[in-house]
Amino acid sequence: MVAEAVLDNVFIDDIVLPAGDGFSLAATLYMPRAPRHHAVLISSAAAVPRRFYRNFASYIAARGCVVMTYDYRGIGGSRPKSLAGFKATMAEWADKDAACAVAWMRQRYESLPLGYIGHSFGGQALGLLPNNAEVARALLVAAQAPFWKLFPAPENYRVFALVNFGRPIARLMGYVPGRIGLGEDMPRDVFLQWRKWLMSERYYFDDPSLAGLANYGNYRHPLMALCVSDDAWAPRAAVDLLCAGFTATAPQVVTITPAEAGAKAIGHFGFFRPEHRERLWQPAVDWLLAA
Protein backbone atom coordinates (compact mmCIF):
# COMPACT_ATOMS: atom_id res chain seq x y z
CA MET A 1 0.00 0.00 0.00
CA VAL A 2 1.57 3.28 -1.11
CA ALA A 3 0.35 6.68 0.03
CA GLU A 4 -0.99 8.68 -2.91
CA ALA A 5 -1.44 12.01 -1.14
CA VAL A 6 -2.10 13.84 2.09
CA LEU A 7 -5.09 16.15 2.00
CA ASP A 8 -6.61 18.13 4.90
CA ASN A 9 -4.88 15.90 7.46
CA VAL A 10 -6.12 12.83 5.61
CA PHE A 11 -3.85 10.15 4.15
CA ILE A 12 -5.11 8.78 0.83
CA ASP A 13 -3.99 5.31 -0.28
CA ASP A 14 -4.93 3.43 -3.43
CA ILE A 15 -5.32 -0.29 -2.79
CA VAL A 16 -6.46 -3.45 -4.57
CA LEU A 17 -9.56 -5.09 -3.17
CA PRO A 18 -10.21 -8.77 -4.06
CA ALA A 19 -13.89 -9.28 -4.86
CA GLY A 20 -15.91 -12.34 -3.90
CA ASP A 21 -14.79 -14.30 -6.96
CA GLY A 22 -11.19 -13.10 -6.87
CA PHE A 23 -11.61 -10.26 -9.37
CA SER A 24 -9.37 -7.32 -8.44
CA LEU A 25 -11.19 -4.08 -7.68
CA ALA A 26 -9.53 -0.68 -7.50
CA ALA A 27 -10.23 1.06 -4.19
CA THR A 28 -9.04 4.07 -2.20
CA LEU A 29 -8.69 4.44 1.56
CA TYR A 30 -8.98 7.82 3.27
CA MET A 31 -7.42 7.68 6.73
CA PRO A 32 -7.44 10.50 9.30
CA ARG A 33 -4.53 11.51 11.48
CA ALA A 34 -6.94 11.88 14.41
CA PRO A 35 -8.23 8.90 16.39
CA ARG A 36 -10.63 6.81 14.33
CA HIS A 37 -14.14 6.31 15.66
CA HIS A 38 -16.04 5.06 12.58
CA ALA A 39 -15.46 3.22 9.33
CA VAL A 40 -17.47 4.37 6.31
CA LEU A 41 -17.94 2.72 2.92
CA ILE A 42 -19.08 4.76 -0.09
CA SER A 43 -20.74 2.78 -2.89
CA SER A 44 -20.92 4.64 -6.20
CA ALA A 45 -23.68 5.33 -8.66
CA ALA A 46 -23.69 3.21 -11.82
CA ALA A 47 -20.89 4.05 -14.27
CA VAL A 48 -19.48 6.66 -11.88
CA PRO A 49 -15.79 6.18 -10.94
CA ARG A 50 -14.75 6.39 -7.30
CA ARG A 51 -12.70 9.55 -7.87
CA PHE A 52 -16.00 11.47 -8.14
CA TYR A 53 -16.41 11.07 -4.35
CA ARG A 54 -12.89 12.17 -3.43
CA ASN A 55 -13.82 15.49 -1.80
CA PHE A 56 -16.74 14.01 0.11
CA ALA A 57 -14.67 11.05 1.32
CA SER A 58 -11.88 13.39 2.44
CA TYR A 59 -14.39 15.47 4.40
CA ILE A 60 -15.72 12.41 6.24
CA ALA A 61 -12.22 11.13 6.95
CA ALA A 62 -11.21 14.51 8.37
CA ARG A 63 -13.96 13.99 10.93
CA GLY A 64 -12.23 10.90 12.30
CA CYS A 65 -13.43 8.12 9.99
CA VAL A 66 -11.63 5.56 7.87
CA VAL A 67 -13.40 5.83 4.51
CA MET A 68 -13.20 3.58 1.48
CA THR A 69 -14.37 4.15 -2.08
CA TYR A 70 -14.09 1.52 -4.82
CA ASP A 71 -14.88 0.92 -8.48
CA TYR A 72 -17.28 -1.79 -9.56
CA ARG A 73 -15.87 -4.30 -12.04
CA GLY A 74 -15.69 -2.78 -15.51
CA ILE A 75 -15.69 0.83 -14.21
CA GLY A 76 -12.85 3.28 -13.53
CA GLY A 77 -9.77 1.59 -12.12
CA SER A 78 -11.53 -1.80 -12.17
CA ARG A 79 -11.90 -1.74 -15.94
CA PRO A 80 -10.03 -4.35 -18.03
CA LYS A 81 -8.09 -3.37 -21.14
CA SER A 82 -11.15 -4.09 -23.26
CA LEU A 83 -14.81 -4.05 -22.24
CA ALA A 84 -15.93 -5.88 -25.37
CA GLY A 85 -17.41 -9.13 -24.12
CA PHE A 86 -16.34 -8.47 -20.52
CA LYS A 87 -18.55 -10.53 -18.21
CA ALA A 88 -20.28 -8.56 -15.46
CA THR A 89 -23.81 -7.85 -14.32
CA MET A 90 -25.34 -5.20 -12.11
CA ALA A 91 -26.34 -7.93 -9.65
CA GLU A 92 -22.65 -8.88 -9.39
CA TRP A 93 -21.78 -5.28 -8.60
CA ALA A 94 -23.85 -5.83 -5.46
CA ASP A 95 -23.32 -9.44 -4.40
CA LYS A 96 -19.64 -9.70 -5.38
CA ASP A 97 -18.21 -6.18 -5.33
CA ALA A 98 -20.17 -4.20 -2.73
CA ALA A 99 -20.54 -7.24 -0.45
CA CYS A 100 -16.78 -7.79 -0.60
CA ALA A 101 -16.14 -4.14 0.27
CA VAL A 102 -18.40 -4.45 3.33
CA ALA A 103 -16.65 -7.67 4.41
CA TRP A 104 -13.20 -6.12 3.95
CA MET A 105 -14.08 -3.08 6.04
CA ARG A 106 -15.62 -5.19 8.80
CA GLN A 107 -12.61 -7.48 8.96
CA ARG A 108 -10.05 -4.69 8.84
CA TYR A 109 -11.85 -2.30 11.23
CA GLU A 110 -13.89 -4.71 13.31
CA SER A 111 -13.86 -2.49 16.39
CA LEU A 112 -15.45 0.47 14.57
CA PRO A 113 -19.13 0.94 13.66
CA LEU A 114 -19.53 0.65 9.89
CA GLY A 115 -21.50 3.36 8.10
CA TYR A 116 -22.65 2.88 4.51
CA ILE A 117 -23.26 5.63 1.97
CA GLY A 118 -24.91 4.58 -1.28
CA HIS A 119 -25.36 6.97 -4.19
CA SER A 120 -28.02 5.94 -6.71
CA PHE A 121 -27.14 2.30 -7.57
CA GLY A 122 -24.93 2.19 -4.49
CA GLY A 123 -28.10 2.62 -2.44
CA GLN A 124 -29.92 0.00 -4.49
CA ALA A 125 -27.11 -2.42 -3.71
CA LEU A 126 -27.54 -2.21 0.07
CA GLY A 127 -30.71 -4.31 0.26
CA LEU A 128 -29.19 -6.99 -1.99
CA LEU A 129 -26.05 -7.56 0.08
CA PRO A 130 -25.83 -10.92 1.88
CA ASN A 131 -23.92 -9.15 4.68
CA ASN A 132 -25.91 -5.92 4.95
CA ALA A 133 -26.58 -6.69 8.62
CA GLU A 134 -22.92 -5.74 9.23
CA VAL A 135 -23.78 -2.13 8.42
CA ALA A 136 -24.59 -0.11 11.56
CA ARG A 137 -26.24 2.83 9.79
CA ALA A 138 -26.91 3.64 6.13
CA LEU A 139 -27.29 6.93 4.27
CA LEU A 140 -28.73 6.71 0.78
CA VAL A 141 -28.29 9.66 -1.58
CA ALA A 142 -30.54 9.87 -4.65
CA ALA A 143 -31.05 6.10 -4.44
CA GLN A 144 -34.17 4.83 -6.11
CA ALA A 145 -36.07 2.05 -7.86
CA PRO A 146 -36.29 3.92 -11.18
CA PHE A 147 -39.07 2.52 -13.35
CA TRP A 148 -38.81 4.78 -16.40
CA LYS A 149 -42.41 6.03 -16.14
CA LEU A 150 -41.71 7.46 -12.68
CA PHE A 151 -39.25 9.96 -14.17
CA PRO A 152 -40.75 13.39 -14.85
CA ALA A 153 -41.25 14.43 -18.47
CA PRO A 154 -39.32 14.90 -20.65
CA GLU A 155 -36.61 12.90 -18.81
CA ASN A 156 -38.77 9.76 -18.89
CA TYR A 157 -38.83 9.79 -22.69
CA ARG A 158 -35.10 10.46 -22.86
CA VAL A 159 -34.40 7.49 -20.58
CA PHE A 160 -36.75 5.28 -22.60
CA ALA A 161 -34.96 6.27 -25.81
CA LEU A 162 -31.50 5.89 -24.26
CA VAL A 163 -31.96 2.37 -22.95
CA ASN A 164 -33.67 1.14 -26.08
CA PHE A 165 -31.13 2.79 -28.35
CA GLY A 166 -28.35 1.28 -26.24
CA ARG A 167 -29.68 -2.28 -26.46
CA PRO A 168 -28.57 -3.02 -30.06
CA ILE A 169 -25.32 -1.14 -29.43
CA ALA A 170 -24.60 -3.39 -26.45
CA ARG A 171 -25.19 -6.52 -28.50
CA LEU A 172 -23.17 -5.23 -31.46
CA MET A 173 -20.15 -3.76 -29.63
CA GLY A 174 -20.09 -5.97 -26.54
CA TYR A 175 -20.37 -2.91 -24.27
CA VAL A 176 -22.16 0.45 -24.26
CA PRO A 177 -20.11 3.63 -24.79
CA GLY A 178 -20.68 6.26 -22.14
CA ARG A 179 -20.95 8.97 -24.78
CA ILE A 180 -24.54 7.96 -25.51
CA GLY A 181 -25.40 9.56 -22.15
CA LEU A 182 -24.34 7.10 -19.45
CA GLY A 183 -21.23 8.66 -17.97
CA GLU A 184 -18.49 6.02 -18.32
CA ASP A 185 -18.62 3.04 -20.67
CA MET A 186 -20.75 0.22 -19.27
CA PRO A 187 -20.25 -3.55 -19.61
CA ARG A 188 -22.81 -5.14 -21.93
CA ASP A 189 -24.64 -7.34 -19.44
CA VAL A 190 -24.65 -4.62 -16.78
CA PHE A 191 -26.46 -2.37 -19.24
CA LEU A 192 -28.88 -5.06 -20.42
CA GLN A 193 -29.83 -6.03 -16.87
CA TRP A 194 -30.26 -2.37 -15.94
CA ARG A 195 -32.45 -1.84 -18.99
CA LYS A 196 -34.64 -4.79 -17.99
CA TRP A 197 -35.13 -3.34 -14.51
CA LEU A 198 -35.82 0.20 -15.79
CA MET A 199 -38.59 -1.17 -18.00
CA SER A 200 -40.24 -3.04 -15.12
CA GLU A 201 -42.92 -1.34 -13.02
CA ARG A 202 -41.25 -2.23 -9.70
CA TYR A 203 -37.70 -2.09 -11.06
CA TYR A 204 -35.59 -5.02 -9.81
CA PHE A 205 -38.28 -6.05 -7.32
CA ASP A 206 -40.03 -7.56 -10.37
CA ASP A 207 -37.02 -9.76 -11.25
CA PRO A 208 -37.62 -13.31 -9.93
CA SER A 209 -34.06 -14.30 -10.86
CA LEU A 210 -32.52 -11.72 -8.50
CA ALA A 211 -31.60 -13.86 -5.50
CA GLY A 212 -30.30 -10.88 -3.53
CA LEU A 213 -33.82 -9.58 -2.94
CA ALA A 214 -34.11 -12.12 -0.13
CA ASN A 215 -31.49 -10.13 1.79
CA TYR A 216 -33.61 -7.00 2.21
CA GLY A 217 -35.15 -8.38 5.40
CA ASN A 218 -31.72 -8.77 7.01
CA TYR A 219 -31.13 -5.04 7.27
CA ARG A 220 -32.63 -3.85 10.57
CA HIS A 221 -30.56 -0.78 11.38
CA PRO A 222 -31.23 2.97 10.88
CA LEU A 223 -31.56 4.15 7.30
CA MET A 224 -31.95 7.65 5.93
CA ALA A 225 -32.72 8.27 2.24
CA LEU A 226 -32.06 11.74 0.85
CA CYS A 227 -34.31 12.72 -2.04
CA VAL A 228 -33.38 15.83 -4.03
CA SER A 229 -36.43 17.73 -5.26
CA ASP A 230 -34.95 18.65 -8.66
CA ASP A 231 -33.44 15.22 -9.35
CA ALA A 232 -35.14 13.86 -12.47
CA TRP A 233 -33.36 10.50 -12.05
CA ALA A 234 -34.55 9.90 -8.49
CA PRO A 235 -38.02 11.40 -8.02
CA ARG A 236 -39.71 10.90 -4.65
CA ALA A 237 -41.92 8.08 -5.95
CA ALA A 238 -38.85 6.09 -7.05
CA VAL A 239 -37.05 6.76 -3.75
CA ASP A 240 -40.14 5.61 -1.82
CA LEU A 241 -40.36 2.46 -3.95
CA LEU A 242 -36.80 1.49 -3.10
CA CYS A 243 -37.28 2.23 0.59
CA ALA A 244 -40.43 0.10 0.69
CA GLY A 245 -38.20 -2.94 0.21
CA PHE A 246 -36.62 -2.43 3.65
CA THR A 247 -39.37 -4.17 5.60
CA ALA A 248 -37.28 -4.82 8.74
CA THR A 249 -36.52 -1.15 9.43
CA ALA A 250 -38.31 2.17 9.04
CA PRO A 251 -36.46 4.27 6.44
CA GLN A 252 -36.48 8.01 7.02
CA VAL A 253 -36.94 9.79 3.69
CA VAL A 254 -35.82 13.42 3.66
CA THR A 255 -36.41 15.71 0.69
CA ILE A 256 -33.78 18.38 0.01
CA THR A 257 -34.54 21.45 -2.10
CA PRO A 258 -31.95 23.59 -3.90
CA ALA A 259 -33.18 26.62 -1.92
CA GLU A 260 -32.32 24.89 1.37
CA ALA A 261 -28.81 24.33 0.05
CA GLY A 262 -28.47 27.90 -1.22
CA ALA A 263 -28.17 26.59 -4.78
CA LYS A 264 -30.00 27.06 -8.06
CA ALA A 265 -29.88 23.33 -8.76
CA ILE A 266 -28.62 20.09 -7.20
CA GLY A 267 -29.90 17.30 -9.42
CA HIS A 268 -28.66 13.72 -9.30
CA PHE A 269 -24.98 14.46 -8.66
CA GLY A 270 -24.85 17.91 -7.06
CA PHE A 271 -25.01 16.73 -3.44
CA PHE A 272 -21.33 15.79 -3.71
CA ARG A 273 -20.11 19.24 -4.78
CA PRO A 274 -17.76 20.78 -2.16
CA GLU A 275 -19.81 23.97 -1.88
CA HIS A 276 -22.45 21.92 -0.07
CA ARG A 277 -20.07 21.04 2.77
CA GLU A 278 -21.88 23.16 5.37
CA ARG A 279 -25.54 22.84 4.44
CA LEU A 280 -25.75 19.29 3.08
CA TRP A 281 -22.67 17.29 4.03
CA GLN A 282 -22.48 18.27 7.68
CA PRO A 283 -26.05 17.32 8.75
CA ALA A 284 -25.99 14.14 6.67
CA VAL A 285 -22.69 12.97 8.12
CA ASP A 286 -23.77 14.04 11.62
CA TRP A 287 -26.67 11.62 11.27
CA LEU A 288 -24.49 8.83 9.86
CA LEU A 289 -21.99 9.07 12.72
CA ALA A 290 -24.63 9.06 15.45
CA ALA A 291 -24.33 5.27 15.71
Tab-separated table of C-alpha atoms in Angstrom:
chain	number	residue	atom	x	y	z
A	1	MET	CA	0.000	0.000	0.000
A	2	VAL	CA	1.571	3.279	-1.110
A	3	ALA	CA	0.348	6.678	0.035
A	4	GLU	CA	-0.993	8.683	-2.910
A	5	ALA	CA	-1.436	12.011	-1.141
A	6	VAL	CA	-2.096	13.837	2.088
A	7	LEU	CA	-5.093	16.153	2.001
A	8	ASP	CA	-6.609	18.130	4.898
A	9	ASN	CA	-4.882	15.898	7.463
A	10	VAL	CA	-6.120	12.826	5.607
A	11	PHE	CA	-3.847	10.151	4.153
A	12	ILE	CA	-5.114	8.782	0.831
A	13	ASP	CA	-3.993	5.311	-0.283
A	14	ASP	CA	-4.930	3.426	-3.430
A	15	ILE	CA	-5.320	-0.291	-2.785
A	16	VAL	CA	-6.458	-3.446	-4.572
A	17	LEU	CA	-9.562	-5.087	-3.174
A	18	PRO	CA	-10.207	-8.767	-4.061
A	19	ALA	CA	-13.890	-9.283	-4.862
A	20	GLY	CA	-15.914	-12.341	-3.899
A	21	ASP	CA	-14.787	-14.303	-6.960
A	22	GLY	CA	-11.186	-13.102	-6.867
A	23	PHE	CA	-11.613	-10.264	-9.366
A	24	SER	CA	-9.368	-7.321	-8.442
A	25	LEU	CA	-11.190	-4.076	-7.685
A	26	ALA	CA	-9.533	-0.682	-7.496
A	27	ALA	CA	-10.230	1.061	-4.193
A	28	THR	CA	-9.044	4.073	-2.199
A	29	LEU	CA	-8.694	4.442	1.561
A	30	TYR	CA	-8.981	7.825	3.274
A	31	MET	CA	-7.419	7.681	6.726
A	32	PRO	CA	-7.441	10.497	9.299
A	33	ARG	CA	-4.532	11.506	11.480
A	34	ALA	CA	-6.937	11.882	14.409
A	35	PRO	CA	-8.233	8.895	16.393
A	36	ARG	CA	-10.630	6.811	14.331
A	37	HIS	CA	-14.139	6.314	15.664
A	38	HIS	CA	-16.038	5.058	12.585
A	39	ALA	CA	-15.459	3.216	9.328
A	40	VAL	CA	-17.466	4.375	6.309
A	41	LEU	CA	-17.936	2.721	2.921
A	42	ILE	CA	-19.085	4.756	-0.092
A	43	SER	CA	-20.741	2.782	-2.893
A	44	SER	CA	-20.919	4.639	-6.202
A	45	ALA	CA	-23.678	5.328	-8.661
A	46	ALA	CA	-23.692	3.209	-11.817
A	47	ALA	CA	-20.894	4.049	-14.271
A	48	VAL	CA	-19.476	6.664	-11.876
A	49	PRO	CA	-15.794	6.181	-10.936
A	50	ARG	CA	-14.748	6.387	-7.296
A	51	ARG	CA	-12.698	9.547	-7.872
A	52	PHE	CA	-15.998	11.467	-8.140
A	53	TYR	CA	-16.410	11.067	-4.349
A	54	ARG	CA	-12.886	12.168	-3.429
A	55	ASN	CA	-13.820	15.487	-1.804
A	56	PHE	CA	-16.737	14.008	0.111
A	57	ALA	CA	-14.671	11.046	1.315
A	58	SER	CA	-11.882	13.391	2.442
A	59	TYR	CA	-14.388	15.468	4.397
A	60	ILE	CA	-15.722	12.409	6.238
A	61	ALA	CA	-12.218	11.131	6.947
A	62	ALA	CA	-11.207	14.512	8.371
A	63	ARG	CA	-13.965	13.987	10.928
A	64	GLY	CA	-12.233	10.900	12.301
A	65	CYS	CA	-13.434	8.120	9.989
A	66	VAL	CA	-11.634	5.563	7.870
A	67	VAL	CA	-13.397	5.833	4.510
A	68	MET	CA	-13.195	3.576	1.476
A	69	THR	CA	-14.371	4.146	-2.080
A	70	TYR	CA	-14.094	1.523	-4.821
A	71	ASP	CA	-14.876	0.922	-8.476
A	72	TYR	CA	-17.278	-1.791	-9.563
A	73	ARG	CA	-15.869	-4.300	-12.040
A	74	GLY	CA	-15.691	-2.776	-15.511
A	75	ILE	CA	-15.686	0.830	-14.214
A	76	GLY	CA	-12.848	3.283	-13.528
A	77	GLY	CA	-9.769	1.588	-12.125
A	78	SER	CA	-11.525	-1.799	-12.166
A	79	ARG	CA	-11.897	-1.741	-15.937
A	80	PRO	CA	-10.034	-4.345	-18.031
A	81	LYS	CA	-8.093	-3.367	-21.138
A	82	SER	CA	-11.154	-4.091	-23.259
A	83	LEU	CA	-14.812	-4.046	-22.236
A	84	ALA	CA	-15.930	-5.878	-25.365
A	85	GLY	CA	-17.411	-9.131	-24.124
A	86	PHE	CA	-16.343	-8.465	-20.518
A	87	LYS	CA	-18.551	-10.530	-18.207
A	88	ALA	CA	-20.276	-8.563	-15.461
A	89	THR	CA	-23.814	-7.851	-14.319
A	90	MET	CA	-25.341	-5.204	-12.110
A	91	ALA	CA	-26.341	-7.932	-9.649
A	92	GLU	CA	-22.654	-8.881	-9.391
A	93	TRP	CA	-21.782	-5.283	-8.600
A	94	ALA	CA	-23.851	-5.827	-5.462
A	95	ASP	CA	-23.321	-9.437	-4.399
A	96	LYS	CA	-19.637	-9.696	-5.376
A	97	ASP	CA	-18.206	-6.180	-5.325
A	98	ALA	CA	-20.168	-4.197	-2.726
A	99	ALA	CA	-20.537	-7.236	-0.447
A	100	CYS	CA	-16.779	-7.794	-0.598
A	101	ALA	CA	-16.138	-4.137	0.272
A	102	VAL	CA	-18.402	-4.454	3.327
A	103	ALA	CA	-16.652	-7.667	4.405
A	104	TRP	CA	-13.196	-6.123	3.953
A	105	MET	CA	-14.078	-3.084	6.044
A	106	ARG	CA	-15.622	-5.188	8.801
A	107	GLN	CA	-12.609	-7.481	8.956
A	108	ARG	CA	-10.051	-4.694	8.842
A	109	TYR	CA	-11.851	-2.301	11.227
A	110	GLU	CA	-13.890	-4.711	13.308
A	111	SER	CA	-13.858	-2.488	16.393
A	112	LEU	CA	-15.448	0.472	14.568
A	113	PRO	CA	-19.131	0.938	13.658
A	114	LEU	CA	-19.531	0.654	9.889
A	115	GLY	CA	-21.502	3.358	8.096
A	116	TYR	CA	-22.650	2.878	4.513
A	117	ILE	CA	-23.257	5.632	1.973
A	118	GLY	CA	-24.912	4.578	-1.276
A	119	HIS	CA	-25.356	6.970	-4.189
A	120	SER	CA	-28.020	5.938	-6.710
A	121	PHE	CA	-27.145	2.301	-7.574
A	122	GLY	CA	-24.933	2.190	-4.493
A	123	GLY	CA	-28.097	2.619	-2.439
A	124	GLN	CA	-29.924	0.000	-4.492
A	125	ALA	CA	-27.107	-2.420	-3.711
A	126	LEU	CA	-27.539	-2.213	0.069
A	127	GLY	CA	-30.706	-4.308	0.259
A	128	LEU	CA	-29.190	-6.992	-1.990
A	129	LEU	CA	-26.052	-7.562	0.080
A	130	PRO	CA	-25.833	-10.919	1.881
A	131	ASN	CA	-23.919	-9.149	4.679
A	132	ASN	CA	-25.914	-5.922	4.953
A	133	ALA	CA	-26.579	-6.695	8.624
A	134	GLU	CA	-22.920	-5.745	9.231
A	135	VAL	CA	-23.781	-2.129	8.420
A	136	ALA	CA	-24.590	-0.111	11.562
A	137	ARG	CA	-26.237	2.829	9.786
A	138	ALA	CA	-26.906	3.640	6.125
A	139	LEU	CA	-27.285	6.929	4.275
A	140	LEU	CA	-28.731	6.709	0.781
A	141	VAL	CA	-28.288	9.662	-1.580
A	142	ALA	CA	-30.540	9.871	-4.654
A	143	ALA	CA	-31.051	6.099	-4.437
A	144	GLN	CA	-34.173	4.830	-6.112
A	145	ALA	CA	-36.068	2.049	-7.862
A	146	PRO	CA	-36.295	3.921	-11.178
A	147	PHE	CA	-39.069	2.516	-13.352
A	148	TRP	CA	-38.814	4.777	-16.397
A	149	LYS	CA	-42.406	6.030	-16.145
A	150	LEU	CA	-41.707	7.457	-12.681
A	151	PHE	CA	-39.246	9.963	-14.167
A	152	PRO	CA	-40.749	13.388	-14.848
A	153	ALA	CA	-41.253	14.431	-18.466
A	154	PRO	CA	-39.316	14.901	-20.649
A	155	GLU	CA	-36.614	12.897	-18.806
A	156	ASN	CA	-38.771	9.764	-18.886
A	157	TYR	CA	-38.827	9.794	-22.686
A	158	ARG	CA	-35.098	10.461	-22.857
A	159	VAL	CA	-34.404	7.495	-20.583
A	160	PHE	CA	-36.745	5.283	-22.596
A	161	ALA	CA	-34.959	6.268	-25.805
A	162	LEU	CA	-31.500	5.892	-24.257
A	163	VAL	CA	-31.957	2.368	-22.946
A	164	ASN	CA	-33.672	1.135	-26.079
A	165	PHE	CA	-31.126	2.789	-28.355
A	166	GLY	CA	-28.354	1.277	-26.238
A	167	ARG	CA	-29.684	-2.277	-26.462
A	168	PRO	CA	-28.572	-3.017	-30.056
A	169	ILE	CA	-25.317	-1.145	-29.429
A	170	ALA	CA	-24.605	-3.393	-26.446
A	171	ARG	CA	-25.185	-6.520	-28.501
A	172	LEU	CA	-23.168	-5.229	-31.461
A	173	MET	CA	-20.155	-3.759	-29.632
A	174	GLY	CA	-20.093	-5.970	-26.542
A	175	TYR	CA	-20.366	-2.915	-24.269
A	176	VAL	CA	-22.162	0.454	-24.256
A	177	PRO	CA	-20.107	3.632	-24.794
A	178	GLY	CA	-20.680	6.255	-22.136
A	179	ARG	CA	-20.949	8.972	-24.776
A	180	ILE	CA	-24.543	7.962	-25.510
A	181	GLY	CA	-25.400	9.555	-22.153
A	182	LEU	CA	-24.338	7.099	-19.448
A	183	GLY	CA	-21.227	8.658	-17.969
A	184	GLU	CA	-18.495	6.020	-18.324
A	185	ASP	CA	-18.618	3.045	-20.673
A	186	MET	CA	-20.750	0.222	-19.270
A	187	PRO	CA	-20.250	-3.554	-19.614
A	188	ARG	CA	-22.812	-5.138	-21.927
A	189	ASP	CA	-24.640	-7.344	-19.435
A	190	VAL	CA	-24.654	-4.617	-16.782
A	191	PHE	CA	-26.458	-2.372	-19.236
A	192	LEU	CA	-28.879	-5.061	-20.419
A	193	GLN	CA	-29.832	-6.029	-16.868
A	194	TRP	CA	-30.259	-2.374	-15.936
A	195	ARG	CA	-32.454	-1.844	-18.992
A	196	LYS	CA	-34.639	-4.793	-17.986
A	197	TRP	CA	-35.130	-3.336	-14.515
A	198	LEU	CA	-35.823	0.199	-15.792
A	199	MET	CA	-38.586	-1.167	-18.002
A	200	SER	CA	-40.240	-3.039	-15.116
A	201	GLU	CA	-42.919	-1.344	-13.015
A	202	ARG	CA	-41.253	-2.227	-9.704
A	203	TYR	CA	-37.701	-2.087	-11.059
A	204	TYR	CA	-35.591	-5.018	-9.809
A	205	PHE	CA	-38.280	-6.052	-7.323
A	206	ASP	CA	-40.028	-7.562	-10.369
A	207	ASP	CA	-37.021	-9.758	-11.254
A	208	PRO	CA	-37.622	-13.309	-9.931
A	209	SER	CA	-34.064	-14.297	-10.863
A	210	LEU	CA	-32.521	-11.722	-8.500
A	211	ALA	CA	-31.595	-13.858	-5.495
A	212	GLY	CA	-30.296	-10.878	-3.526
A	213	LEU	CA	-33.823	-9.583	-2.938
A	214	ALA	CA	-34.111	-12.123	-0.126
A	215	ASN	CA	-31.486	-10.129	1.792
A	216	TYR	CA	-33.608	-7.001	2.213
A	217	GLY	CA	-35.148	-8.378	5.399
A	218	ASN	CA	-31.721	-8.774	7.009
A	219	TYR	CA	-31.129	-5.039	7.265
A	220	ARG	CA	-32.632	-3.846	10.569
A	221	HIS	CA	-30.556	-0.777	11.378
A	222	PRO	CA	-31.227	2.970	10.884
A	223	LEU	CA	-31.561	4.147	7.302
A	224	MET	CA	-31.948	7.653	5.926
A	225	ALA	CA	-32.719	8.266	2.240
A	226	LEU	CA	-32.056	11.737	0.851
A	227	CYS	CA	-34.314	12.725	-2.037
A	228	VAL	CA	-33.382	15.830	-4.030
A	229	SER	CA	-36.430	17.730	-5.256
A	230	ASP	CA	-34.953	18.651	-8.663
A	231	ASP	CA	-33.438	15.218	-9.348
A	232	ALA	CA	-35.139	13.861	-12.468
A	233	TRP	CA	-33.361	10.498	-12.053
A	234	ALA	CA	-34.547	9.901	-8.491
A	235	PRO	CA	-38.017	11.397	-8.024
A	236	ARG	CA	-39.712	10.903	-4.653
A	237	ALA	CA	-41.923	8.078	-5.950
A	238	ALA	CA	-38.854	6.094	-7.049
A	239	VAL	CA	-37.053	6.758	-3.748
A	240	ASP	CA	-40.140	5.609	-1.817
A	241	LEU	CA	-40.357	2.462	-3.947
A	242	LEU	CA	-36.799	1.489	-3.102
A	243	CYS	CA	-37.276	2.232	0.594
A	244	ALA	CA	-40.430	0.103	0.690
A	245	GLY	CA	-38.201	-2.936	0.215
A	246	PHE	CA	-36.619	-2.431	3.652
A	247	THR	CA	-39.368	-4.168	5.596
A	248	ALA	CA	-37.281	-4.820	8.743
A	249	THR	CA	-36.523	-1.153	9.428
A	250	ALA	CA	-38.307	2.174	9.041
A	251	PRO	CA	-36.464	4.272	6.439
A	252	GLN	CA	-36.475	8.009	7.021
A	253	VAL	CA	-36.941	9.793	3.686
A	254	VAL	CA	-35.817	13.421	3.656
A	255	THR	CA	-36.411	15.715	0.690
A	256	ILE	CA	-33.778	18.377	0.006
A	257	THR	CA	-34.537	21.446	-2.105
A	258	PRO	CA	-31.955	23.590	-3.905
A	259	ALA	CA	-33.184	26.618	-1.923
A	260	GLU	CA	-32.322	24.894	1.367
A	261	ALA	CA	-28.807	24.326	0.047
A	262	GLY	CA	-28.475	27.899	-1.220
A	263	ALA	CA	-28.173	26.588	-4.781
A	264	LYS	CA	-29.996	27.057	-8.060
A	265	ALA	CA	-29.881	23.325	-8.762
A	266	ILE	CA	-28.624	20.092	-7.199
A	267	GLY	CA	-29.897	17.299	-9.424
A	268	HIS	CA	-28.663	13.715	-9.300
A	269	PHE	CA	-24.984	14.465	-8.661
A	270	GLY	CA	-24.851	17.906	-7.064
A	271	PHE	CA	-25.011	16.732	-3.443
A	272	PHE	CA	-21.325	15.792	-3.709
A	273	ARG	CA	-20.107	19.243	-4.782
A	274	PRO	CA	-17.755	20.776	-2.162
A	275	GLU	CA	-19.810	23.966	-1.881
A	276	HIS	CA	-22.449	21.916	-0.066
A	277	ARG	CA	-20.073	21.045	2.771
A	278	GLU	CA	-21.885	23.158	5.372
A	279	ARG	CA	-25.540	22.838	4.441
A	280	LEU	CA	-25.751	19.294	3.084
A	281	TRP	CA	-22.670	17.287	4.029
A	282	GLN	CA	-22.482	18.270	7.677
A	283	PRO	CA	-26.046	17.324	8.748
A	284	ALA	CA	-25.991	14.140	6.668
A	285	VAL	CA	-22.687	12.966	8.124
A	286	ASP	CA	-23.768	14.035	11.622
A	287	TRP	CA	-26.672	11.622	11.272
A	288	LEU	CA	-24.491	8.825	9.861
A	289	LEU	CA	-21.989	9.072	12.717
A	290	ALA	CA	-24.627	9.061	15.446
A	291	ALA	CA	-24.331	5.272	15.709
